[in-house]
Every structure is written in structure tokens, then in C-alpha cells.
Coordinates of C-alpha atoms in Angstrom, one line a residue:
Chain U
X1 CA 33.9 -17.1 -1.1
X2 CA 32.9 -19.0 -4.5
X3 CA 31.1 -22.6 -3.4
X4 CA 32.5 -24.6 -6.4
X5 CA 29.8 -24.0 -8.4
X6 CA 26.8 -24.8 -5.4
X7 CA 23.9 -22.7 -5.6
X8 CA 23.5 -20.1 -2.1
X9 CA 20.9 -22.7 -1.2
X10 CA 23.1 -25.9 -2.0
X11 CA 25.5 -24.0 0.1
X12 CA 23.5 -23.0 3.2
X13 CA 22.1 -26.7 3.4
X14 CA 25.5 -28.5 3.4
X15 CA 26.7 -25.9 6.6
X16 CA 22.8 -26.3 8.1
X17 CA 23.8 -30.4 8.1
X18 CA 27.4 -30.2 8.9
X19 CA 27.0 -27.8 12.2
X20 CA 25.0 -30.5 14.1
X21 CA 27.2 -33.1 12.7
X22 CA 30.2 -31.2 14.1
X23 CA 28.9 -31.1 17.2
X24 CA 27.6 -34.7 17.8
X25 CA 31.7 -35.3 16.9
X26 CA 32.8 -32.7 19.9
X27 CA 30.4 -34.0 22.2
X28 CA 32.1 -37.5 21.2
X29 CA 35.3 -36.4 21.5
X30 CA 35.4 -34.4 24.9
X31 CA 33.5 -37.2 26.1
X32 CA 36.1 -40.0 25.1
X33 CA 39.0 -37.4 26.1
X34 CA 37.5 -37.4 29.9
X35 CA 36.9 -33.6 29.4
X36 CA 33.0 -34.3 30.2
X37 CA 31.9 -35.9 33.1
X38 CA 30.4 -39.2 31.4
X39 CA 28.0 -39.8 34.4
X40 CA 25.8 -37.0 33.7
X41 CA 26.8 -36.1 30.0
X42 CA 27.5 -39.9 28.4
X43 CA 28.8 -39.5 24.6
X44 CA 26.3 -40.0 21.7
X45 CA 27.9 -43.5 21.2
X46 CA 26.8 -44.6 24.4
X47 CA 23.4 -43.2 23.4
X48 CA 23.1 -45.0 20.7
X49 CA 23.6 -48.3 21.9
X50 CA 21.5 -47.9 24.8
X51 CA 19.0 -46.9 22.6
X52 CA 19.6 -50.3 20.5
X53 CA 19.8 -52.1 24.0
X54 CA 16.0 -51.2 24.9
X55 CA 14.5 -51.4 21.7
X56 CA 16.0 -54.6 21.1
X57 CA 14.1 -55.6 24.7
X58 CA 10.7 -54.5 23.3
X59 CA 10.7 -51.5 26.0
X60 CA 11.1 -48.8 24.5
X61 CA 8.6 -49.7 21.8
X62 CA 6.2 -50.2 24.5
X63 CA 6.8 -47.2 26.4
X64 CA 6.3 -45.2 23.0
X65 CA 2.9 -46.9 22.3
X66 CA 2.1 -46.0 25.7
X67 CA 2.9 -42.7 25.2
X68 CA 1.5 -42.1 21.6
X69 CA -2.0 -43.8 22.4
X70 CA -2.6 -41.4 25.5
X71 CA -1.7 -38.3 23.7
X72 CA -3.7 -39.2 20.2
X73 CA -6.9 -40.1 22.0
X74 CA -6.5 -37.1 24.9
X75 CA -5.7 -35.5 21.8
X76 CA -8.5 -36.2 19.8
X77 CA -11.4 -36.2 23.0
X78 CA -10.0 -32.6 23.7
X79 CA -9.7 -31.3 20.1
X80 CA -13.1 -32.5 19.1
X81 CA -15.7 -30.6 21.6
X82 CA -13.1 -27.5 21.9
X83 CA -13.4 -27.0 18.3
X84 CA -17.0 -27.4 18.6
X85 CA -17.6 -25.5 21.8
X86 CA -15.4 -22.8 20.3
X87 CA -17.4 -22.4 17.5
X88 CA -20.7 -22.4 19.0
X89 CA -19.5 -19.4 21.2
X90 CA -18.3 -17.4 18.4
X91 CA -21.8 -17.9 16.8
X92 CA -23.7 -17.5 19.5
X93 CA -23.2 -14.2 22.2
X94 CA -25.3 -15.7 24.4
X95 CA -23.0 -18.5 25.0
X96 CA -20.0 -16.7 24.4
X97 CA -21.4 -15.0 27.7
X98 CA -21.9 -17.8 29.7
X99 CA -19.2 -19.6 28.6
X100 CA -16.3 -16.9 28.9
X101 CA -16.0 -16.5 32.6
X102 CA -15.7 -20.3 33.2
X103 CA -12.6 -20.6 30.4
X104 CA -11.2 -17.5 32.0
X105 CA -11.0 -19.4 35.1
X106 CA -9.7 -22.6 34.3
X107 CA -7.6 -21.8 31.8
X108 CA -4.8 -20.8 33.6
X109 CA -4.5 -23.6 36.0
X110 CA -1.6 -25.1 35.0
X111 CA -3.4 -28.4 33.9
X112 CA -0.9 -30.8 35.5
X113 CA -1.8 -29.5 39.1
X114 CA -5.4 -31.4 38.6
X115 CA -3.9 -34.6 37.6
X116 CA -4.4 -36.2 41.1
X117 CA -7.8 -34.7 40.8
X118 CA -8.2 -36.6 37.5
X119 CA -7.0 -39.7 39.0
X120 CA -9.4 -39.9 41.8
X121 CA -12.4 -39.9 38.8
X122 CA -10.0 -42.0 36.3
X123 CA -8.1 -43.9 38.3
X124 CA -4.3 -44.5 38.2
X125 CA -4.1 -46.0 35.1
X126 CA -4.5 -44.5 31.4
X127 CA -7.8 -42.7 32.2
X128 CA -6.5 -40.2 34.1
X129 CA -3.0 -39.4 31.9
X130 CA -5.9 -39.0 28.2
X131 CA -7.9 -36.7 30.8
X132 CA -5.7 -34.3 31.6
X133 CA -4.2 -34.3 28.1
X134 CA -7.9 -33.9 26.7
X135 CA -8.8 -30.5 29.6
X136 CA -5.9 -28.7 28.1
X137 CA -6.2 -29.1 24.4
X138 CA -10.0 -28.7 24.8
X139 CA -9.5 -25.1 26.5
X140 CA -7.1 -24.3 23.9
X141 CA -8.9 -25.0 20.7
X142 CA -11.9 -23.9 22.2
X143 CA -10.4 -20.4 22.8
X144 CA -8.3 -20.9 19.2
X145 CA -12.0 -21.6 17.6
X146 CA -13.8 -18.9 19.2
X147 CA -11.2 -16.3 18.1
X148 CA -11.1 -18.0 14.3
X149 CA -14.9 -17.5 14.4
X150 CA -15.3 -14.0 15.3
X151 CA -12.4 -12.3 13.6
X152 CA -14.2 -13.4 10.1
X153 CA -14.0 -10.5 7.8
X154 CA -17.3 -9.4 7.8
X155 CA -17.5 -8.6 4.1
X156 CA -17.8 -12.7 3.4
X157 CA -20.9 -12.6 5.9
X158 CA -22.1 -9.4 3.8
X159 CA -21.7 -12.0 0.2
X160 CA -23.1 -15.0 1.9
X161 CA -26.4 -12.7 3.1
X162 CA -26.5 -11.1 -0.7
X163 CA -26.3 -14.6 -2.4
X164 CA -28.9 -15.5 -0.3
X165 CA -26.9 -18.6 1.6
X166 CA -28.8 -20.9 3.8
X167 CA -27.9 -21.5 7.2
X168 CA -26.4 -24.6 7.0
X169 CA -24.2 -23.6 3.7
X170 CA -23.1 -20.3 5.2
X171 CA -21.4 -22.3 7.8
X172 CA -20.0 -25.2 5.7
X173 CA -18.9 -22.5 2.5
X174 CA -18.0 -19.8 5.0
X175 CA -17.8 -19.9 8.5
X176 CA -16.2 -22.9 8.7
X177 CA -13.1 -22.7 6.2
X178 CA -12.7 -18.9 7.1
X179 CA -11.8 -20.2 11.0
X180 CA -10.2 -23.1 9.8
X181 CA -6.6 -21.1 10.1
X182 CA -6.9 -19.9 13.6
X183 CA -8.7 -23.0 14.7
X184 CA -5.4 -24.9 13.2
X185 CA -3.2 -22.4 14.7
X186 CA -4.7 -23.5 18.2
X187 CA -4.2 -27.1 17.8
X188 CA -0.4 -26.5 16.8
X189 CA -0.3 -24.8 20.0
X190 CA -2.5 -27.4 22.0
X191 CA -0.1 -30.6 20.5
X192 CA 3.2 -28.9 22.1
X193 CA 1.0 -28.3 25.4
X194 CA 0.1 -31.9 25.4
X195 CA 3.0 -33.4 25.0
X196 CA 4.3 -31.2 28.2
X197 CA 1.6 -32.0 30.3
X198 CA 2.1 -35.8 28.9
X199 CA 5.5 -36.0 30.3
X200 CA 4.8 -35.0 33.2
X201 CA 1.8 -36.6 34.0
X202 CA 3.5 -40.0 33.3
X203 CA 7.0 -38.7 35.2
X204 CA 4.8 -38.8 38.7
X205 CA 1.9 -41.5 38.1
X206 CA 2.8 -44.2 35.9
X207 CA 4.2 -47.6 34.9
X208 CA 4.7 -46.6 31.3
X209 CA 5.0 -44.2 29.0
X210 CA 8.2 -42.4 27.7
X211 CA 7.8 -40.2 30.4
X212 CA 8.5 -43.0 33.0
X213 CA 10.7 -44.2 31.1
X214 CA 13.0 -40.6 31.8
X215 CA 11.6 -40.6 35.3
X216 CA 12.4 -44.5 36.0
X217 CA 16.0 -44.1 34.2
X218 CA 16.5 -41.6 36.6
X219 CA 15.6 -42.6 39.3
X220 CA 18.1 -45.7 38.6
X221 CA 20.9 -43.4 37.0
X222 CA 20.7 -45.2 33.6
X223 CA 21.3 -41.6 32.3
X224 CA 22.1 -43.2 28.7
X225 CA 18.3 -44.5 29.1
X226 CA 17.1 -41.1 30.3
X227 CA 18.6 -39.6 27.0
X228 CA 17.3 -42.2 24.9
X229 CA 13.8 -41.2 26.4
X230 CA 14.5 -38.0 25.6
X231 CA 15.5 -38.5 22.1
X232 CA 12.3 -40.4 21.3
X233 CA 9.7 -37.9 23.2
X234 CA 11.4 -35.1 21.2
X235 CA 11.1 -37.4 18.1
X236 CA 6.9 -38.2 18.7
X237 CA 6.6 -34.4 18.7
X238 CA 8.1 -33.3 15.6
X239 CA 6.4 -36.2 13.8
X240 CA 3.0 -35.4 15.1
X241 CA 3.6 -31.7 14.7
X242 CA 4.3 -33.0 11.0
X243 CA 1.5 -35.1 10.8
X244 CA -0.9 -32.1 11.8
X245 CA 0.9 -29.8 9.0
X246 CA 0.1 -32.4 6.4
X247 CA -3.7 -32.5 7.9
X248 CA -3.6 -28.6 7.7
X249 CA -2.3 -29.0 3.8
X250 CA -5.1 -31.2 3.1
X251 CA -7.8 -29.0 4.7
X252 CA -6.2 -25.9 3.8
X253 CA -5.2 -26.3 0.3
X254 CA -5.9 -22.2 -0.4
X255 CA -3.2 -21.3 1.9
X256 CA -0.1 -23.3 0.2
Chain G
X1 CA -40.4 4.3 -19.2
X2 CA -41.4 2.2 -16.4
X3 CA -39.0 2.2 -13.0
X4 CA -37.2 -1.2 -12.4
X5 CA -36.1 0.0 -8.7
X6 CA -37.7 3.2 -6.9
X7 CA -35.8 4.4 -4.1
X8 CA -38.7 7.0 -2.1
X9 CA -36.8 9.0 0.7
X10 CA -34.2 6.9 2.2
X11 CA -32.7 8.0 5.3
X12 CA -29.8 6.1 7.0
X13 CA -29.0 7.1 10.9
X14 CA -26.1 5.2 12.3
X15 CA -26.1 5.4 15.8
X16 CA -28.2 7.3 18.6
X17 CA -28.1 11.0 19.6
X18 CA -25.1 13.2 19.9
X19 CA -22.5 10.1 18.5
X20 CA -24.9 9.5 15.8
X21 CA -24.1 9.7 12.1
X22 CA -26.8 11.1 9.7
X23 CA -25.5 8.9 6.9
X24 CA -28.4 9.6 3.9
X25 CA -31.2 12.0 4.2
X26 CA -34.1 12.1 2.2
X27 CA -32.6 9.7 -1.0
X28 CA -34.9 9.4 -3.6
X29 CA -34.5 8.4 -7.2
X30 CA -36.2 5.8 -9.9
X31 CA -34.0 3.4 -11.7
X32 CA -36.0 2.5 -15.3
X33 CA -35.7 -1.7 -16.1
X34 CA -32.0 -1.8 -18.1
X35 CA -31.0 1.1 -17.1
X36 CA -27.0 1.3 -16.4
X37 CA -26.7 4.5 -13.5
X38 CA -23.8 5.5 -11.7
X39 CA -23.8 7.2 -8.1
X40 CA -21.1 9.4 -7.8
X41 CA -19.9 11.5 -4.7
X42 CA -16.9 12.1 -2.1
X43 CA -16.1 9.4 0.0
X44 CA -18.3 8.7 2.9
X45 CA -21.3 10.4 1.2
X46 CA -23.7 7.3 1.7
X47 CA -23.6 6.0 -1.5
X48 CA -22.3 3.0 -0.9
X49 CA -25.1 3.0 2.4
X50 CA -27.6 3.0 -0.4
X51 CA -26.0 0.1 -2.5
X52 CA -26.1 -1.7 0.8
X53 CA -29.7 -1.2 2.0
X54 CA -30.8 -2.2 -1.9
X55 CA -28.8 -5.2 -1.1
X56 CA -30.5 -6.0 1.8
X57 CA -26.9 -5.5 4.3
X58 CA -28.6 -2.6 6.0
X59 CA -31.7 -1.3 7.5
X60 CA -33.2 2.2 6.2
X61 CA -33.9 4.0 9.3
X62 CA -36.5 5.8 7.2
X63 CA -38.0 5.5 3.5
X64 CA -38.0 2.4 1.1
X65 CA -37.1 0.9 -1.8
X66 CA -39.2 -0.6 -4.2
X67 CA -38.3 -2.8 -6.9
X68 CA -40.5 -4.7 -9.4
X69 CA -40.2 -8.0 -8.3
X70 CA -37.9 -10.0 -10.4
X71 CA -39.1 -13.0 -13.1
X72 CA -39.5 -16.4 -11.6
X73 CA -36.3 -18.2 -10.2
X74 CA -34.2 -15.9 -10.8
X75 CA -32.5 -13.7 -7.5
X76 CA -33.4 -9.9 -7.2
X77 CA -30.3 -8.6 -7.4
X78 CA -26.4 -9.2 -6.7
X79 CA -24.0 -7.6 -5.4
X80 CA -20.2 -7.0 -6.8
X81 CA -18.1 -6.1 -3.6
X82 CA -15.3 -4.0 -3.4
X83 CA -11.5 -6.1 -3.2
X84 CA -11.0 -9.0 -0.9
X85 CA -15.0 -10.2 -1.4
X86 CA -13.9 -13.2 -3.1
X87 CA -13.6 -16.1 -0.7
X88 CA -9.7 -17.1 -0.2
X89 CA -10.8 -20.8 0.6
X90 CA -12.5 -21.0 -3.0
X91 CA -11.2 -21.3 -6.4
X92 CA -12.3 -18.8 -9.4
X93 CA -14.6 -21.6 -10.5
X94 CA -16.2 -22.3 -7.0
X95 CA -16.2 -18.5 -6.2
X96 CA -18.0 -17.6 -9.7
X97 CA -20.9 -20.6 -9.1
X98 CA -21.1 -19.4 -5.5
X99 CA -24.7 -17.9 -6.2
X100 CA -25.7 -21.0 -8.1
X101 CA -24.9 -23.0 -5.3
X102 CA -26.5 -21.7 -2.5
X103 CA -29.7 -22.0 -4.9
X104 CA -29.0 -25.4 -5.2
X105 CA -28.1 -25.6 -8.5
X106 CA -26.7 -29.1 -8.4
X107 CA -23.1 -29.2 -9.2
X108 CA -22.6 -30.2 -12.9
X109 CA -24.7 -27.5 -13.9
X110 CA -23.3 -24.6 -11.7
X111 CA -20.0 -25.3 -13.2
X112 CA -20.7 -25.8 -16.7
X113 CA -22.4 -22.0 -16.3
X114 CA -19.6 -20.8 -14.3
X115 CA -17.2 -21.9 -16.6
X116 CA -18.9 -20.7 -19.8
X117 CA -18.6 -17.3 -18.1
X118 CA -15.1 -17.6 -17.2
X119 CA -14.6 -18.5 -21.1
X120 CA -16.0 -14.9 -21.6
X121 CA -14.0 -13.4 -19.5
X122 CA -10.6 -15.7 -20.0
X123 CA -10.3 -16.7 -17.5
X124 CA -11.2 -20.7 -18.2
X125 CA -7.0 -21.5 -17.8
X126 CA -7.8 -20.1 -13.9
X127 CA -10.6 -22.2 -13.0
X128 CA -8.6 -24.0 -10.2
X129 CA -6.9 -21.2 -9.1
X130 CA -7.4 -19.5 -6.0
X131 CA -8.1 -15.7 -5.3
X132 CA -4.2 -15.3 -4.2
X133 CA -3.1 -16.7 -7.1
X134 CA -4.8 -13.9 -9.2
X135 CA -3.8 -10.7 -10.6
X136 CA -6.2 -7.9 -9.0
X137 CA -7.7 -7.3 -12.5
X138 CA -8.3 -11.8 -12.3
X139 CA -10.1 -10.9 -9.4
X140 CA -12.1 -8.2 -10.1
X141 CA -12.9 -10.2 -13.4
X142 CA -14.2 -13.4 -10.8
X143 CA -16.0 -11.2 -8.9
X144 CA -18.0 -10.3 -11.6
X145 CA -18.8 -13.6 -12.4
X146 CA -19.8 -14.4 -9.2
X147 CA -22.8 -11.8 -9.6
X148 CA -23.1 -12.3 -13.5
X149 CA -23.5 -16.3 -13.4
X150 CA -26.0 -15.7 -10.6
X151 CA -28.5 -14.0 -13.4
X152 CA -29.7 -11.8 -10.7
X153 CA -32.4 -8.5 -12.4
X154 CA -30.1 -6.2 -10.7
X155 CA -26.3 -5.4 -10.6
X156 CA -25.5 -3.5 -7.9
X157 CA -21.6 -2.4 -7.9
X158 CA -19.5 -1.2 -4.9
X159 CA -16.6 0.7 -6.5
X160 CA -15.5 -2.7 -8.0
X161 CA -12.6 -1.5 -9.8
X162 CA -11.5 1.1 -7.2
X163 CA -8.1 -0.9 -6.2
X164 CA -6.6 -1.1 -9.8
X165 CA -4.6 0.3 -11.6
X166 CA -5.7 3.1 -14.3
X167 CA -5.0 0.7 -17.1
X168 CA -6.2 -2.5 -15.9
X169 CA -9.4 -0.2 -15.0
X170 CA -9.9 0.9 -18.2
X171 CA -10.1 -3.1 -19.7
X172 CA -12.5 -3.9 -16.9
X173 CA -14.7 -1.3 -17.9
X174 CA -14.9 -2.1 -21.5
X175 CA -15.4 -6.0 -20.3
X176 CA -17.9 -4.6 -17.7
X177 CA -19.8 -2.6 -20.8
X178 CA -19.7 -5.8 -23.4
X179 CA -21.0 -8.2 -20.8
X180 CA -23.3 -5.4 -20.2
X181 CA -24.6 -5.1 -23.7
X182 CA -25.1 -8.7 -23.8
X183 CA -27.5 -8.8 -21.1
X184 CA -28.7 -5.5 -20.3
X185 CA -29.4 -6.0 -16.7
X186 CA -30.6 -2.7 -14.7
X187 CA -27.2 -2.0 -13.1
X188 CA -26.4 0.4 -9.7
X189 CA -22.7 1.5 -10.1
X190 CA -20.9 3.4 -7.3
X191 CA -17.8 5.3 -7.6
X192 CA -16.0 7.9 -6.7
X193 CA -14.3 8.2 -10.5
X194 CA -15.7 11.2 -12.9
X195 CA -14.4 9.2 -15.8
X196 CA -15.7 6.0 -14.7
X197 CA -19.2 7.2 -14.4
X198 CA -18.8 9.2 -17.6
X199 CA -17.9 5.9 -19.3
X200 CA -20.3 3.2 -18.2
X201 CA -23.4 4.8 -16.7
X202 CA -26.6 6.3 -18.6
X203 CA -27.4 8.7 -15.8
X204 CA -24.9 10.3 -12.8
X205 CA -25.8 10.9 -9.7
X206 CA -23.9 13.4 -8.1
X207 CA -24.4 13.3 -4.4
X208 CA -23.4 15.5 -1.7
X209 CA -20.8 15.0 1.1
X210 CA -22.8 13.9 4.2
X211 CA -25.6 13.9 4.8
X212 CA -26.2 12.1 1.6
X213 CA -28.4 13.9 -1.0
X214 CA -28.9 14.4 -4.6
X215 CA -27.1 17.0 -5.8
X216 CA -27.7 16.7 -9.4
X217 CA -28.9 14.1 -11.8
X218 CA -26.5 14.4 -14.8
X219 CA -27.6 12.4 -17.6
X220 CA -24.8 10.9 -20.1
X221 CA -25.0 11.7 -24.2
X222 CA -22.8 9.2 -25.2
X223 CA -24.0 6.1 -28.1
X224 CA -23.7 2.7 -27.3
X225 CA -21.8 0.5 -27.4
X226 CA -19.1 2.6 -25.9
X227 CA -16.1 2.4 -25.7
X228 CA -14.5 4.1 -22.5
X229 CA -11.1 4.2 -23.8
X230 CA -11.4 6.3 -26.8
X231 CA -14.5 8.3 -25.4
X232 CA -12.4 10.2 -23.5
X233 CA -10.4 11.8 -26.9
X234 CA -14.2 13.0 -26.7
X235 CA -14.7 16.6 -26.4
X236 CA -17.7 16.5 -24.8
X237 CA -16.6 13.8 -22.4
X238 CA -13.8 16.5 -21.1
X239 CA -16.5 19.3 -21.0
X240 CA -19.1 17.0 -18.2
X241 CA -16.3 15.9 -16.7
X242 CA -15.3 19.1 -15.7
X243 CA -19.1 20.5 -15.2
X244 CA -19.2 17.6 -12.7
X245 CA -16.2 18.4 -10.8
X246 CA -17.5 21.8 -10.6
X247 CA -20.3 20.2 -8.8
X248 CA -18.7 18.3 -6.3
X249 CA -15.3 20.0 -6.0
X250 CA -17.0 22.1 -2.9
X251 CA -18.4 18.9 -1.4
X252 CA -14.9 17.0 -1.7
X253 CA -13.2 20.0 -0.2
X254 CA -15.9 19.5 3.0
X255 CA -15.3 16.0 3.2

């Protein structure tokens, strides 16, 4: 088939924009033909002005900030000593010891089963929703870190030792950009883990949040409300996954 | 002729007992101030073990080596690694001042030497480039700087140009050889390459498949400046090239 002069890439763009496009339409379309049953599958229309209707209100903008404040500071309390615990285990054995059988055994509790733990210490409110955000990226970028640290090539450790590098320089010049990858590679990880354990944390204890928002919509059968909540949960994660992408561009400039 | 490094009985044992590895035994040679010499032997023959305990990356389990210590503020020796010893997280310029910077050199004037030497080398256009973004010849050519702009006393080379091709080897070593002549540092060159030892080094030393040994100290004919391209049109280049095959052919076939 000749595309009118398009370019392959021209080409597979236009059908990469029309296919979801297509389907939005069918999903309007069986919807307003009675085909789908509109109680539990509403048509994008419907959506769409729900979604008008609570931001209009001021709701939904709340329930977002709700959302986005409790996973960027569990975010950043659980990112900042995991990177740093990780890395002080890959440098050090002797704390890679002690510190190996007590990730091995919390890390695979599912993080949400400790929330009510959590929320005897932090209470009902926000406190508890950061903490359990912050327990599972910490154990994940700690891992991430550790295994960035100690699969460095060991040639570079071989340079730094001939150049004579101090201490302090072999881990700013060396150590630390050669981990940077995997220690990225963990955070990528640890975001789509948050926002899981966000959701749910806020479905079962909580008078905000995007979670509740699904949860309370449900709970009510405002099922254009629970797609709206959805819509925007899926939305803060593709934008913070973005946001951390443009961080890792920054930092890593070598690898682009 | 006085020796820069002297190298009195080096023995390398990796590993205990049974499972160990006699790596080196008994290594001994002295290495006179300016003096360009090539170690030459089958792979895993220990000499790169003996590049790396000069470098200070290894421990002799036995025997020492002595070198005069170097003039003031400047580093005893350097150390060009084989591929992929070029940090990816560092451009050509940052890579080539590396040295400089961990001496503290304060940043103006690491770069304005770094970049002088990537002038030599033309590579100035590539400053901000990173190693990926390099040919292997660009990188081999950086790597040198990285030891060069470091002014150590003395060059110690791990099969630098093993991964090239047989042309872009052959520029390398007549770069190698002019920045050589410029500065006449004592220079440690291992290879496995008859041709390449033939070309650059003053003296060969032919080692023996492991344990390490000298086999034979061959010493090189050839005037400077050289140059390795049309030295091997040299009859005499084809006739120690094949004498020194003779001498490790058996030793390669053990290996």
C-alpha cells in the first residue's frame, strides 16, 4: 500500500492515534445503541461530563492534591534513605550482612497488609497513607541501590585506585554515577508500586484521595465518578513516571 | 644505564593449595629510565599480572619491584587499560583530566591541559562527547590521554589497542610512538602482537605460558623515530618476527 506520500513513520503514527480514537467511538456507539449495559460500562460522553461535573465542584482537584502530596513526600521519605542505605550496603560487607536478612524478610509482605499497623503509629489521617508509601519504595531502592553498587565493573575501581582517587572523589566520580542506572531503574519500579499501594491504602482508610474518590463512587454507584477516578489516577502516574524520566535525563545525560 | 623500574623475583599465587593458580614465578627484569619495553607472551602468561602489581592492583605474593622514585608532584606511573576503562558517565575532556582531578588540579587548569592533548591527538571537536559516542580508535586515543595528561614517570600499557582493527592499530601505534618521542617516558607495553612489539618497544620480552617466566629478552635494532607502518617492508623486521614466533609458538600451542 503506498501512504500518499507519508513516511513509514508518518504512517504508523496516524494508525497508532486513530486505533484508540476508533474505539472511544465504538464504546460510544454500543453504549448509545443499548448494546452495553450503561450501569456498569457508561459511554465516554458520560465520562466526560462527570468529570467536568466534579472538577467544576473543586473535588476532584482536591482529591488529586490529596493524592499527589501523599505519594511525593512517601515518595521522597522512602527514596531518600533507600538510596542511601543501599549504597552503604554495597560498600560496606559488613552491613550488607546485617542488613540482608532483615530486607529479605520484609520485603515480601505485601506492604498494604501493615497499613493498619501504620495507622495505629500514624494515626488515621495522612501519616499513615505517606508511611506505608515510604516502607515500600524504601525497600525497593534500597535493594535497586545495593545491586547498582555492587555490579560496578571492576575495571573503573582498578582506574580510580591507579589515578590515585581519594575516598570521597572515588565515590562522587565513580561509584556514584556508575549505580546511578540501576538505582534509577529501582525507583521506576518503586513509583508504579506506590501508586498501587496508594490506592489502596486510601480505598479502605480515608476521606480523600483519588483512591476514595473510586472507593466512595462505588460505594454510591456513581460509576461515571469511579471512571473519572480512574482516568485521573492513571493520568498522575504517567506524568510522574514522566517527570522521573526527565530527572533521569538530567542526571544521566551519558545514557541519551 | 641506570634502571628506572627493577622488577627482582616476582611471584604471583592466586588462590590456596590444590585450586591455586601459579600465575608468575620468579619475574625478574630492569627497566632503564626512558626506556620503551614490550612484554610479549600467550594469553594468560601473567604479563598482564605484572603490569598490574607495578600498578599497584595486585599484591606480589613473593619478590618486589623497585622503582626510582619519581620527581616531585608528579604521579609514579599510569596506567592505559584495556577497552571499556574509560568512564561512560564522563566526556573525552573529563575522562582525559581524570588524573588531574583527583590531584586537585583545580578545574581551569585540568582542562586547558587536557584539552591541549586532545589538540594532539584531534580530538579537540570531541571534547564533549561521551565514550559511546566514540569510534574505538576515539577511545583508545582518550585513553591515552587520560594517562599522558597525568605526566606520570611511567607508562604502563595493558594491550591498549588489542580490540581494533589492524588498520586503526597501526595509526595508534604511530600516534603512540610520536607522543612517545615527545616525551620519552619509561613505558611498560603488554601484548600479545609480534608486530606490535616489533614496532614500538626497544627490548621484547618473551614470556612463557604459565607459570610466567622469561623466556627470552629480545632486543629491537630498529632507528628511531620509527615508523611501524613501513618497518614491516623491513627485511629484518620479517626475520625477528619469525625468530620470535619460533620462540613462543610451543608455549601458545600449551596454552
Amino acid at each position: 500500500m503506498r501512504g500518499g506520500g507519508m513516511t513509514p513513520a508518518t504512517q504508523e503514527r496516524l494508525v497508532a492515534i486513530a486505533s484508540p480514537l476508533a474505539a472511544l467511538l465504538a464504546w460510544q456507539a454500543l453504549a448509545d445503541g443499548g448494546v452495553l449495559d450503561t450501569r456498569y460500562l457508561p459511554s465516554p460522553w458520560r465520562i466526560l461530563l462527570a468529570g467536568e461535573q466534579l472538577a467544576r465542584s473543586g473535588d476532584l482537584w482536591a482529591h488529586t492534591r490529596a493524592s499527589l502530596y501523599r505519594l511525593a513526600v512517601g515518595f521522597a521519605l522512602g527514596a531518600v534513605p533507600g538510596i542511601l542505605i543501599g549504597m552503604m550496603m554495597g560498600l560496606n560487607r559488613f552491613l550488607r550482612a546485617a542488613l540482608d536478612p532483615l530486607i529479605a524478610a520484609t520485603y515480601p509482605i505485601p506492604k498494604i497488609a501493615v497499613l493498619p499497623l501504620l495507622m495505629l503509629v500514624f494515626g488515621i489521617g495522612d501519616g499513615s497513607k505517606i508511611a506505608v508509601v515510604a516502607v515500600s519504595v524504601l525497600l525497593l531502592s534500597a535493594i535497586n541501590t545495593m545491586t547498582g553498587v555492587l555490579g560496578i565493573d571492576r575495571v573503573y575501581f582498578d582506574v580510580a585506585k591507579n589515578f590515585r582517587s581519594p575516598p570521597w572523589k572515588l565515590f562522587t566520580r565513580v561509584i556514584l554515577p556508575a549505580a546511578l542506572p540501576t538505582v534509577f531503574a529501582g525507583l521506576r519500579i518503586s513509583l508504579g508500586v506506590a501508586l498501587v499501594v496508594l490506592v489502596g491504602a486510601e480505598f479502605v482508610a480515608s476521606r480523600a484521595g483519588i483512591g476514595y474518590l473510586i472507593w466512595s463512587s462505588w460505594e454510591t454507584l456513581a460509576v461515571e465518578d469511579m471512571f473519572v477516578g480512574i482516568i485521573v489516577i492513571t493520568m498522575l502516574g504517567v506524568v510522574t513516571t514522566q517527570v522521573l524520566k526527565e530527572c533521569e535525563r538530567f542526571f544521566l545525560p551519558w545514557r541519551h | 644505564m641506570t634502571a628506572k623500574i627493577r622488577i627482582d623475583a616476582l611471584t604471583k599465587r592466586f588462590g590456596e593449595g590444590d585450586r591455586g593458580h601459579l600465575a608468575l614465578q620468579e619475574f625478574s627484569l630492569d627497566v632503564a629510565e626512558g626506556e620503551f619495553v614490550c612484554l610479549l607472551g600467550p594469553s594468560g602468561c601473567g604479563k598482564t599480572t605484572v603490569l598490574r602489581i607495578m600498578a599497584g592492583l595486585e599484591q606480589a605474593s613473593s619478590g618486589a619491584v623497585v622503582t626510582s622514585p619519581p620527581p616531585p608532584g608528579r604521579p609514579a606511573n599510569s596506567m592505559v587499560f584495556q577497552e571499556h576503562g574509560l568512564f561512560p558517565w564522563m566526556t573525552a575532556l573529563e575522562n582525559a583530566a581524570y588524573g588531574l582531578e583527583m590531584r586537585g588540579v583545580p578545574r581551569r587548569e585540568r582542562e586547558a591541559r587536557a584539552l591541549e592533548f586532545l589538540a594532539r591527538i584531534g580530538l579537540v571537536k570531541f571534547r564533549s562527547h561521551y565514550p559511546h559516542q566514540l569510534s574505538g580508535g576515539m577511545r583508545q586515543r582518550v585513553s591515552l590521554a587520560r594517562a599522558f595528561v597525568n605526566d606520570p614517570d611511567i607508562l604502563l600499557m595493558d594491550e591498549p589497542f588489542a580490540a581494533l582493527d589492524a588498520q586503526t592499530k597501526l595509526v595508534l601505534q604511530q600516534e603512540l610512538l610520536a607522543l612517545w618521542e615527545a616525551e620519552r617516558k619509561t613505558v611498560v607495553f603488554v601484548t600479545h602482537g609480534i608486530d606490535e612489539a616489533l614496532s614500538l618497544g626497544d627490548r621484547i620480552v618473551v614470556m612463557t605460558g604459565a607459570p610466567g617466566r622469561i623466556k627470552q629478552v629480545v632486543p629491537v635494532p630498529f632507528e628511531r623515530p620509527r615508523d611501524p607502518a613501513s618497518l614491516r617492508a623491513d627485511a629484518e623486521f620479517g626475520r625477528l618476527s619469525l625468530e620470535i614466533w619460533h620462540l613462543i609458538e610451543r608455549e601458545v600451542q600449551a596454552a
